[in-house]
Coordinates of C-alpha atoms in Angstrom, one line a residue:
M1 CA 151.9 50.6 142.2
S2 CA 152.2 46.9 141.8
T3 CA 151.7 44.9 138.5
K4 CA 148.4 43.8 139.6
E5 CA 147.1 47.4 140.6
K6 CA 148.4 48.6 137.1
F7 CA 146.5 46.1 135.3
F8 CA 143.1 46.8 137.1
A9 CA 143.4 50.6 136.4
H10 CA 144.4 49.5 132.6
I11 CA 141.0 47.3 132.4
E12 CA 138.9 49.8 134.2
K13 CA 140.2 52.6 131.7
G14 CA 140.0 50.9 128.8
Y15 CA 136.5 48.9 129.3
Q16 CA 134.6 52.3 130.8
T17 CA 131.6 53.2 129.5
K18 CA 129.0 56.1 129.7
G19 CA 125.9 54.4 128.1
D20 CA 124.5 50.7 129.0
F21 CA 126.6 47.5 128.7
I22 CA 126.8 44.2 129.4
T23 CA 129.5 42.3 131.6
M24 CA 131.2 39.4 130.3
G25 CA 133.5 38.9 133.4
A26 CA 136.7 40.0 135.1
G27 CA 140.2 40.4 133.6
M28 CA 142.9 37.5 134.6
L29 CA 146.4 38.4 134.9
N30 CA 148.8 35.4 135.1
G31 CA 146.0 32.9 135.4
E32 CA 144.6 34.9 138.1
T33 CA 141.3 36.4 138.2
I34 CA 141.2 40.0 139.3
T35 CA 138.2 40.7 141.0
D36 CA 135.9 43.6 139.8
A37 CA 138.2 44.5 136.7
Y38 CA 135.2 43.9 134.6
V39 CA 135.4 43.2 130.9
K40 CA 132.2 45.2 129.3
I41 CA 130.6 45.5 126.4
P42 CA 128.9 48.7 125.3
L43 CA 125.4 48.0 123.8
K44 CA 126.0 50.8 121.4
T45 CA 128.7 49.0 119.6
L46 CA 126.9 45.2 119.6
N47 CA 125.7 46.0 116.2
R48 CA 129.3 46.1 114.8
H49 CA 129.1 42.4 114.6
G50 CA 131.3 39.5 116.5
L51 CA 133.0 36.3 116.3
I52 CA 133.1 33.6 119.2
A53 CA 135.9 31.0 118.5
G54 CA 137.7 28.2 120.1
A55 CA 138.1 24.5 120.0
T56 CA 135.8 21.8 120.9
G57 CA 134.9 21.9 124.7
T58 CA 136.3 25.1 125.5
G59 CA 132.9 27.1 126.2
K60 CA 131.9 28.7 123.2
T61 CA 128.2 27.8 123.3
K62 CA 128.4 29.0 127.0
T63 CA 129.6 32.4 125.7
L64 CA 126.7 32.6 123.5
Q65 CA 124.3 31.8 126.0
V66 CA 125.7 34.7 128.4
I67 CA 125.5 37.6 125.4
A68 CA 122.1 36.1 124.7
E69 CA 120.9 36.1 128.1
N70 CA 122.2 39.6 129.1
L71 CA 121.0 40.9 125.7
S72 CA 117.6 39.5 126.6
N73 CA 117.8 41.4 130.1
K74 CA 118.5 44.6 128.2
G75 CA 115.4 44.5 126.1
I76 CA 117.1 43.4 122.9
P77 CA 115.6 40.4 121.0
V78 CA 118.1 37.7 120.1
L79 CA 118.0 34.8 117.1
L80 CA 120.2 31.9 117.9
M81 CA 120.9 28.9 115.3
D82 CA 120.8 25.7 117.4
L83 CA 122.9 23.2 115.4
K84 CA 123.8 21.0 118.1
G85 CA 120.3 20.9 119.8
D86 CA 121.6 22.4 123.5
L87 CA 120.5 25.8 123.7
S88 CA 116.6 25.2 124.7
G89 CA 117.8 25.1 128.2
I90 CA 117.7 28.9 128.0
A91 CA 114.0 28.8 128.9
K92 CA 114.5 27.6 132.4
A93 CA 116.8 28.9 135.5
S94 CA 119.8 27.5 136.3
P95 CA 119.9 24.9 139.1
G96 CA 123.0 26.6 140.6
H97 CA 126.3 24.7 141.5
P98 CA 129.4 25.8 144.2
K99 CA 131.5 26.0 141.5
I100 CA 129.3 28.9 139.9
D101 CA 129.3 30.7 143.2
E102 CA 133.0 30.0 143.4
R103 CA 133.4 31.5 139.9
H104 CA 131.3 34.8 140.4
A105 CA 133.0 35.3 143.8
A106 CA 136.2 35.8 142.2
I107 CA 134.7 38.1 139.2
G108 CA 132.8 40.1 141.7
I109 CA 129.1 39.6 140.1
P110 CA 126.2 37.9 142.4
F111 CA 125.3 34.9 140.3
D112 CA 121.0 35.2 139.7
A113 CA 119.5 32.3 138.2
K114 CA 116.7 32.8 135.8
G115 CA 114.7 31.6 132.6
F116 CA 114.4 33.7 129.7
P117 CA 111.3 34.3 127.2
V118 CA 112.1 31.6 124.2
E119 CA 110.3 31.1 121.2
I120 CA 111.4 27.6 119.3
L121 CA 111.5 28.1 115.7
T122 CA 111.8 25.2 112.7
L123 CA 112.9 25.0 109.3
S124 CA 112.0 21.2 109.3
E125 CA 109.0 19.1 110.2
Q126 CA 110.6 19.3 113.9
D127 CA 108.2 21.0 116.5
G128 CA 108.4 24.6 116.5
V129 CA 107.4 27.6 114.6
R130 CA 107.6 27.1 110.9
L131 CA 110.2 29.2 109.1
R132 CA 108.9 29.9 105.1
A133 CA 109.6 32.1 102.4
T134 CA 108.1 32.3 98.8
V135 CA 109.9 32.1 95.8
S136 CA 108.7 35.4 94.4
E137 CA 110.1 37.0 97.9
F138 CA 113.5 35.5 97.2
G139 CA 113.7 37.3 93.5
P140 CA 115.6 36.4 90.5
I141 CA 119.1 37.2 91.9
L142 CA 119.1 35.6 95.2
L143 CA 118.0 32.5 93.8
S144 CA 120.3 32.4 91.1
R145 CA 122.8 33.0 93.8
I146 CA 121.6 30.1 95.6
L147 CA 121.6 28.1 92.4
D148 CA 124.8 29.0 91.5
L149 CA 123.8 29.7 87.9
T150 CA 125.5 30.7 85.0
V151 CA 124.8 34.2 83.5
T152 CA 122.8 32.8 81.0
Q153 CA 120.7 30.7 83.4
E154 CA 120.2 33.6 85.4
G155 CA 118.8 35.5 82.5
I156 CA 116.2 32.7 82.3
V157 CA 115.4 32.9 86.0
A158 CA 114.9 36.5 85.4
V159 CA 112.5 35.8 82.4
V160 CA 110.6 33.2 84.2
F161 CA 109.9 35.9 86.9
K162 CA 108.9 38.8 84.4
Y163 CA 106.7 36.4 82.9
C164 CA 105.0 35.4 86.2
D165 CA 104.7 39.1 87.2
D166 CA 103.3 40.0 83.6
N167 CA 100.6 37.5 83.9
K168 CA 99.8 37.6 87.7
L169 CA 101.3 34.0 88.5
P170 CA 102.2 33.7 91.9
L171 CA 105.5 32.0 92.6
L172 CA 104.9 30.5 96.2
D173 CA 106.9 27.1 96.4
L174 CA 109.3 25.3 94.0
K175 CA 106.9 23.3 92.2
D176 CA 105.3 26.5 90.7
F177 CA 109.1 27.5 89.6
K178 CA 109.6 24.0 88.2
K179 CA 105.9 24.1 86.3
V180 CA 106.6 27.5 84.7
L181 CA 110.5 26.5 83.5
Q182 CA 108.5 23.5 82.1
Y183 CA 105.8 25.6 80.5
A184 CA 108.4 27.8 79.0
T185 CA 109.8 24.9 77.0
G186 CA 106.8 22.9 76.3
E187 CA 103.3 24.0 75.8
G188 CA 103.9 27.5 76.2
K189 CA 107.1 27.7 73.9
T190 CA 105.5 29.6 71.1
E191 CA 104.2 32.2 73.8
F192 CA 107.8 32.8 75.5
Q193 CA 109.5 32.9 72.2
K194 CA 107.1 35.6 71.2
E195 CA 107.4 37.8 74.0
Y196 CA 110.7 37.0 75.4
G197 CA 112.8 35.0 72.8
R198 CA 113.9 31.7 72.8
M199 CA 115.2 29.6 75.6
S200 CA 117.5 26.6 75.5
T201 CA 116.0 23.7 76.6
S202 CA 119.7 22.7 78.1
S203 CA 119.7 25.4 80.4
T204 CA 116.2 25.0 81.6
G205 CA 116.9 21.6 82.3
T206 CA 120.2 22.5 84.2
I207 CA 118.1 24.8 86.3
L208 CA 115.7 22.3 87.1
R209 CA 118.2 19.6 88.4
K210 CA 119.8 22.4 90.4
I211 CA 116.4 22.8 92.2
I212 CA 115.8 19.3 92.7
E213 CA 119.1 19.2 94.3
L214 CA 117.9 22.0 96.4
E215 CA 114.5 20.2 97.4
Q216 CA 116.3 16.9 98.3
Q217 CA 118.0 19.1 101.3
G218 CA 114.6 19.8 102.5
A219 CA 113.9 23.2 100.7
D220 CA 110.6 22.3 99.5
L221 CA 109.6 22.5 103.5
F222 CA 111.0 26.0 103.6
F223 CA 109.7 27.3 100.4
G224 CA 105.9 28.2 100.5
E225 CA 103.2 30.2 102.9
K226 CA 102.6 31.5 105.2
S227 CA 105.8 33.5 105.0
F228 CA 107.1 34.2 108.2
E229 CA 107.6 38.2 109.3
V230 CA 110.9 39.0 110.4
D231 CA 109.4 41.6 112.8
D232 CA 108.2 38.9 114.9
L233 CA 111.7 38.3 115.9
V234 CA 112.0 41.7 117.8
R235 CA 109.4 40.6 120.4
I236 CA 109.8 41.9 123.9
D237 CA 107.7 40.1 126.8
E238 CA 105.6 41.8 129.7
N239 CA 108.7 42.1 131.8
G240 CA 110.4 44.3 129.2
R241 CA 112.8 41.4 128.2
G242 CA 113.7 40.4 124.6
Y243 CA 112.7 37.2 123.3
I244 CA 115.4 34.8 122.5
N245 CA 114.3 32.9 119.3
I246 CA 115.7 29.5 118.7
I247 CA 116.1 27.9 115.5
R248 CA 116.3 23.8 116.1
L249 CA 118.7 22.7 113.2
T250 CA 119.7 19.8 114.4
D251 CA 118.6 17.9 111.3
I252 CA 120.1 19.8 108.8
Q253 CA 123.8 19.8 109.5
D254 CA 124.4 17.6 106.8
K255 CA 122.4 20.1 104.3
P256 CA 124.6 23.5 104.1
K257 CA 122.7 24.2 101.1
L258 CA 119.5 24.5 102.5
F259 CA 121.3 26.4 105.9
S260 CA 122.8 28.9 103.8
T261 CA 119.8 29.2 101.5
F262 CA 117.8 30.1 104.7
M263 CA 120.4 32.3 106.0
L264 CA 121.0 34.6 103.2
S265 CA 117.0 34.9 102.7
L266 CA 116.8 35.8 106.1
L267 CA 119.4 38.4 105.9
A268 CA 118.2 40.0 102.8
E269 CA 114.7 40.2 104.4
I270 CA 115.7 41.8 107.6
Y271 CA 117.7 44.2 105.5
S272 CA 115.1 45.3 103.0
T273 CA 112.5 45.5 106.0
F274 CA 114.2 47.2 109.0
P275 CA 114.6 50.8 108.6
E276 CA 117.7 52.7 108.8
Q277 CA 118.9 53.6 111.9
G278 CA 122.6 54.4 112.0
D279 CA 124.7 54.1 115.5
S280 CA 121.7 54.2 118.0
G281 CA 121.9 53.5 121.8
Q282 CA 121.4 49.8 121.3
P283 CA 121.0 47.2 118.7
E284 CA 117.2 45.8 117.3
L285 CA 118.2 42.5 116.8
I286 CA 121.2 40.3 117.1
L287 CA 121.9 37.1 115.2
F288 CA 124.1 34.1 116.4
I289 CA 125.2 32.0 113.5
D290 CA 126.6 28.7 115.1
E291 CA 129.0 26.4 113.4
A292 CA 129.3 29.3 111.0
H293 CA 131.8 27.3 108.6
L294 CA 128.6 25.1 107.6
I295 CA 127.6 28.6 105.6
F296 CA 131.0 29.5 104.2
K297 CA 132.5 26.0 103.5
E298 CA 129.9 25.0 100.7
A299 CA 129.0 28.5 99.5
S300 CA 129.7 29.6 95.9
K301 CA 131.9 32.7 94.9
A302 CA 128.8 34.5 94.1
L303 CA 127.0 33.5 97.4
L304 CA 129.9 34.6 99.5
D305 CA 130.0 37.9 97.8
Q306 CA 126.5 38.4 98.4
I307 CA 127.0 37.5 102.5
E308 CA 129.9 39.7 102.5
S309 CA 127.8 42.9 101.1
I310 CA 125.1 42.0 103.5
V311 CA 127.4 41.8 106.7
K312 CA 128.9 45.1 105.5
L313 CA 125.5 46.9 105.1
I314 CA 123.2 45.5 107.7
R315 CA 125.1 47.3 110.8
S316 CA 123.1 50.4 109.8
K317 CA 119.9 48.6 110.3
G318 CA 120.7 48.3 114.1
I319 CA 121.5 44.3 113.3
G320 CA 124.5 42.6 114.9
L321 CA 125.8 39.2 113.7
Y322 CA 127.9 36.9 115.5
F323 CA 129.8 33.8 113.9
V324 CA 130.5 31.2 116.4
T325 CA 133.3 28.9 114.9
Q326 CA 136.0 26.4 116.2
N327 CA 139.0 28.4 114.3
P328 CA 138.8 32.3 112.9
T329 CA 140.2 31.2 109.8
D330 CA 136.9 29.5 108.8
V331 CA 135.6 32.8 108.3
P332 CA 136.5 34.6 105.0
D333 CA 138.9 37.6 105.6
A334 CA 136.5 40.1 104.0
V335 CA 133.9 39.1 106.8
L336 CA 136.6 38.9 109.7
S337 CA 137.8 42.3 109.2
Q338 CA 134.1 43.7 110.1
L339 CA 133.8 42.2 113.3
G340 CA 134.3 44.5 116.3
L341 CA 134.1 42.0 119.1
K342 CA 136.1 38.9 119.1
V343 CA 135.8 36.4 121.9
Q344 CA 138.7 33.8 121.7
H345 CA 138.5 30.8 123.7
A346 CA 141.6 28.2 123.7
L347 CA 143.0 26.7 120.9
R348 CA 144.8 23.3 120.6
A349 CA 148.5 23.0 119.1
F350 CA 148.6 19.4 118.0
T351 CA 149.9 19.9 114.4
A352 CA 152.1 22.2 112.4
K353 CA 148.9 23.6 110.8
D354 CA 147.3 24.1 114.5
R355 CA 150.6 26.4 114.9
K356 CA 150.3 28.2 111.9
A357 CA 146.5 28.9 112.7
I358 CA 147.4 30.1 116.4
K359 CA 150.0 32.3 115.0
L360 CA 147.5 33.9 112.4
T361 CA 145.0 34.2 115.2
A362 CA 147.3 35.8 117.4
E363 CA 147.8 38.7 114.8
N364 CA 144.4 39.5 114.9
Y365 CA 144.4 41.0 118.4
P366 CA 145.9 44.3 119.5
D367 CA 149.4 43.9 121.3
S368 CA 149.4 43.7 125.0
E369 CA 152.3 44.6 127.6
Y370 CA 150.6 42.1 129.7
Y371 CA 150.2 39.1 127.7
D372 CA 152.1 36.7 125.0
T373 CA 148.7 35.9 122.9
K374 CA 150.1 33.1 121.3
E375 CA 150.9 31.5 124.6
V376 CA 147.8 32.7 126.2
L377 CA 145.6 31.1 123.4
T378 CA 146.8 27.4 124.2
S379 CA 146.7 27.9 128.0
L380 CA 143.3 29.4 128.5
G381 CA 141.1 27.2 130.7
I382 CA 136.9 26.0 130.1
G383 CA 135.1 29.5 130.5
E384 CA 138.0 31.5 129.8
A385 CA 138.9 33.9 126.7
L386 CA 140.8 36.4 125.3
I387 CA 138.3 39.3 124.8
S388 CA 138.8 42.5 122.3
A389 CA 135.8 45.0 121.6
L390 CA 135.0 48.0 120.8
D391 CA 134.5 51.2 122.9
E392 CA 132.0 54.0 122.6
K393 CA 134.2 55.7 120.1
G394 CA 134.8 53.1 117.9
R395 CA 138.0 52.5 119.1
P396 CA 139.5 48.7 120.2
T397 CA 139.4 47.9 123.9
P398 CA 142.8 46.6 125.7
L399 CA 142.9 42.8 125.1
A400 CA 141.9 40.9 128.4
A401 CA 142.0 37.5 129.2
T402 CA 138.8 37.1 130.8
M403 CA 137.3 34.7 133.6
L404 CA 133.6 34.9 132.0
R405 CA 130.8 34.8 133.8
A406 CA 128.4 31.4 134.0
P407 CA 125.0 31.5 132.2
M408 CA 121.9 32.1 134.5
S409 CA 119.9 29.7 132.8
R410 CA 120.1 26.0 132.8
M411 CA 123.2 24.6 130.7
D412 CA 121.3 21.7 129.3
V413 CA 118.2 20.8 126.9
L414 CA 114.6 20.9 127.8
T415 CA 112.9 17.6 128.4
D416 CA 110.0 16.4 126.0
K417 CA 107.4 17.7 128.4
E418 CA 109.4 21.1 129.2
L419 CA 109.4 21.6 125.4
K420 CA 105.8 20.8 124.8
E421 CA 104.7 23.2 127.5
T422 CA 107.1 26.1 125.9
L423 CA 105.4 25.3 122.6
N424 CA 102.0 25.2 124.0
Q425 CA 102.6 28.9 125.1
S426 CA 103.9 29.9 121.8
K427 CA 101.8 32.7 120.2
L428 CA 103.5 32.4 116.8
I429 CA 102.8 28.4 116.0
K430 CA 99.0 29.4 115.6
K431 CA 100.1 32.0 113.2
Y432 CA 102.7 29.9 111.3
N433 CA 102.1 26.4 111.3
E434 CA 99.0 26.4 109.2
E435 CA 99.6 24.9 105.6
I436 CA 98.4 27.3 103.3
D437 CA 98.2 26.2 99.6
R438 CA 96.3 28.5 97.6
E439 CA 96.1 29.0 93.8
S440 CA 99.3 29.7 92.2
A441 CA 101.4 29.4 89.0
Y442 CA 101.4 25.5 89.2
E443 CA 97.5 25.5 89.6
I444 CA 96.9 28.5 87.0
L445 CA 99.1 26.6 84.2
N446 CA 97.8 23.5 84.7
E447 CA 94.0 24.9 84.3
K448 CA 95.4 26.9 81.3
I449 CA 97.3 23.7 79.8
E450 CA 94.1 21.4 80.3
K451 CA 92.0 24.3 79.0
A452 CA 94.0 24.2 75.8
E453 CA 94.0 20.5 75.7
K454 CA 90.2 20.6 75.5
E455 CA 90.0 23.4 73.2
A456 CA 92.2 21.4 71.1
V457 CA 90.4 18.4 71.3
K458 CA 87.3 20.2 70.3
E459 CA 88.8 21.7 67.3
K460 CA 89.9 18.6 66.2
A461 CA 86.4 16.8 66.4
K462 CA 84.8 20.0 64.4
S463 CA 87.8 19.7 61.7
T464 CA 87.0 15.8 61.4
A465 CA 83.3 16.5 61.3
R466 CA 83.9 19.1 58.5
K467 CA 85.9 16.7 56.5
T468 CA 83.1 13.9 56.7
T469 CA 80.7 16.2 55.7
T470 CA 82.7 17.5 52.6
K471 CA 83.6 13.8 51.6
R472 CA 79.7 13.1 52.0
K473 CA 78.9 16.0 49.7
S474 CA 81.6 15.0 47.1
T475 CA 80.3 11.5 46.6
R476 CA 76.3 12.5 46.6
M477 CA 75.4 13.4 42.6
N478 CA 73.3 16.1 41.5
P479 CA 69.6 15.1 40.5
V480 CA 69.9 16.5 37.3
V481 CA 73.1 15.0 36.0
K482 CA 71.6 11.9 37.5
V483 CA 68.8 12.2 35.4
L484 CA 70.5 13.0 32.4
T485 CA 72.9 10.4 32.6
S486 CA 70.4 7.6 33.4
A487 CA 70.1 4.4 31.0
T488 CA 66.4 5.1 30.8
F489 CA 66.6 8.5 29.8
I490 CA 69.6 7.6 27.2
R491 CA 67.3 4.7 25.5
G492 CA 64.5 7.3 25.3
V493 CA 66.7 10.0 23.6
L494 CA 67.5 7.0 21.1
G495 CA 64.4 5.8 20.5
V496 CA 63.2 9.8 19.4
L497 CA 66.3 9.9 17.2
K498 CA 65.5 6.6 15.0
K499 CA 62.0 7.6 14.4
V500 CA 63.2 10.8 13.3
I501 CA 65.6 9.4 11.2
R502 CA 63.0 7.2 9.6

């Protein structure tokens, strides 16, 4: 048996599945694509999370697009973080190209151009379905983690939430939370001290400053109503295909705090909402986090711990998380160790630091008699990647340098006209894009303060009136005393006495 035949048998056996799967492409040996040596990912293991890594321009985004399309075809909804703005073309079919036909002939898969059901979402003022959450939904612990507060400050945040719960004050947006903080050390200071103890004005001032910092990154648009319901991420169209939800994040690349705030709140909401299902036949939802280093780069230790915990636990809800970044070292080791699927595009070795990173990356993959992993990592072409996955029993599959299939949809953005058409077809825009500002803590406390001030003015007026009346009474002489002390009365008395004496 030739080396090529042995390799074919090696890939066929290693990627054999009993259940449903998606095909990534065909294995490669010595730079040659081995037709029909399919590299397949079982649907059953897709909730074990994954990583798509590689240098700029090696095809990471197209790999993400391929996986998203195939998941949609299998009836599995997808959520994509589009930080570069180049994923909207998934809504339209690929125009095709001779090189695509050539690639698919080498792989052994027919090329089928098609568009997919797409929902455009937004965190900012860009067009799309508005994503919002209320401060109450965040809760004191998550909000404290986002703001990177001390233990003392976390206690104050917890007290604010407790006060609002006790007094039925809805915390909907950041102005509500700021108002309660100001009230706690201002007009309501006595009330707070009596029920919950004294609050340090320096601590509340620090919390306020951190909230303002978050607002400056655009969080005031994110916090509020109507809250986005995560069940709307798992919709299926009339043809049985899962919706591909694309969040446009092109204008918040320089706002990592807002990005990590949104990501953490979304994962927390999904975890608390979705039912436990363990390892089922296929996942409920797959999330792709592009430019994942933005989450981890600016995250505090507390925030990283929260992310790591969610990554470990959310798998049981049927949710898969896929991080897309340039280098695997961008992802913390505690998260990296939880990732079952690894798609590694080419890395560049320009510096000693790059060579060290390549060596570390190679050590994350299984050994293979067919590859020198460190050498392959620097020699892969565009649209080629090293793949290591999990089989249906949770065991690592053989390492395979893979010629990846091409996206079925357009590898370009929608035009303004096409984007408008897509948004006009959306059923969620009508549901979420109406701004609601119902009575909440801000309005209720303002009304309470205004009422208290009016009462204080009335009380002051009554007090002033009482003092004036008392003063008038004290200066008016009693009529009897007035008669007895009058000059006429005294002269008359003296006249009588004189007569008596005579």
